[in-house]
Coordinates of C-alpha atoms in Angstrom, one line a residue:
M1 CA 12.8 -15.1 10.6
S2 CA 15.1 -12.0 11.4
L3 CA 13.9 -8.6 12.4
T4 CA 15.7 -6.7 9.7
L5 CA 14.1 -9.3 7.0
K6 CA 10.3 -8.5 8.2
T7 CA 11.0 -5.2 8.2
K8 CA 12.2 -5.2 5.0
H9 CA 9.2 -7.7 3.7
I10 CA 6.5 -4.5 5.8
E11 CA 8.2 -1.8 4.1
L12 CA 8.0 -3.6 0.4
I13 CA 4.0 -4.5 1.7
G14 CA 3.7 -0.3 2.6
W15 CA 5.4 0.3 -1.2
L16 CA 3.2 -1.9 -2.4
G17 CA 0.5 0.1 -0.9
F18 CA 2.1 3.3 -2.1
I19 CA 1.9 2.5 -5.5
L20 CA -2.0 1.0 -5.7
I21 CA -3.0 4.0 -4.0
V22 CA -1.8 6.5 -6.0
S23 CA -2.3 4.0 -9.9
A24 CA -5.7 3.7 -8.8
Y25 CA -5.5 7.7 -8.9
L26 CA -3.7 7.7 -12.2
F27 CA -5.7 5.8 -13.4
V28 CA -8.4 7.9 -12.6
T29 CA -6.5 10.6 -13.8
I30 CA -5.8 9.6 -17.4
K31 CA -9.9 7.9 -17.8
L32 CA -8.1 4.6 -17.9
V33 CA -10.8 3.1 -14.8
T34 CA -14.0 5.1 -13.1
V35 CA -14.2 6.2 -10.2
S36 CA -17.2 3.2 -10.3
S37 CA -15.4 1.1 -11.1
A38 CA -15.0 -2.2 -9.0
P39 CA -10.2 -2.2 -10.1
Y40 CA -10.7 1.2 -8.9
H41 CA -12.7 0.4 -4.8
L42 CA -10.1 -2.6 -5.0
M43 CA -7.1 -1.3 -5.7
N44 CA -7.6 1.5 -2.8
L45 CA -9.1 -1.5 -0.6
F46 CA -6.1 -3.4 -1.1
G47 CA -3.1 -0.8 -1.0
A48 CA -4.8 0.9 1.6
L49 CA -4.0 -2.6 4.1
C50 CA -0.9 -2.9 3.1
M51 CA -0.8 0.8 4.4
V52 CA -2.0 -0.1 7.6
V53 CA 0.7 -2.8 8.1
N54 CA 3.1 -1.0 7.6
A55 CA 1.8 1.9 9.9
R56 CA 0.6 -0.9 12.8
H57 CA 4.1 -2.0 12.2
K58 CA 5.8 1.1 12.6
G59 CA 3.6 2.9 15.0
A60 CA 1.6 5.5 12.2
T61 CA -1.3 5.8 15.0
P62 CA -2.6 8.5 12.3
L63 CA -1.6 6.7 9.0
F64 CA -2.8 3.5 10.2
W65 CA -6.7 5.1 10.8
L66 CA -6.1 7.3 7.5
N67 CA -6.0 3.2 6.1
I68 CA -8.6 1.4 7.8
V69 CA -11.2 4.3 6.8
W70 CA -9.2 4.1 3.3
A71 CA -10.6 0.8 3.2
L72 CA -14.0 0.8 4.4
V73 CA -14.9 3.4 1.7
A74 CA -13.4 1.9 -0.7
I75 CA -15.6 -0.8 0.8
I76 CA -18.6 0.5 0.4
G77 CA -18.1 1.0 -3.3
L78 CA -17.9 -2.6 -4.3
L79 CA -20.9 -2.9 -2.5
Q80 CA -22.3 -0.2 -3.8
L81 CA -21.3 -2.3 -7.4
G82 CA -22.3 -5.1 -5.6
K83 CA -19.1 -6.7 -6.0
V84 CA -19.2 -7.2 -2.3

């Protein structure tokens, strides 16, 4: 796999993370899901993990750690629901 193709894949992974996190917030705002629902926490978890991949690749250390914490918070939410 060429470096350019790998970079494009990682960029797409980052955009997927962005979409998941923003969608989770939108869905709570429009009352499509609740903050205590598994879909909300799963969207945040997978969104944050995608952003971790992207931030690591780009060397964006603050963004990397922000999303590590974001993923841990989502895991705590899932544990409270008994989903993990």
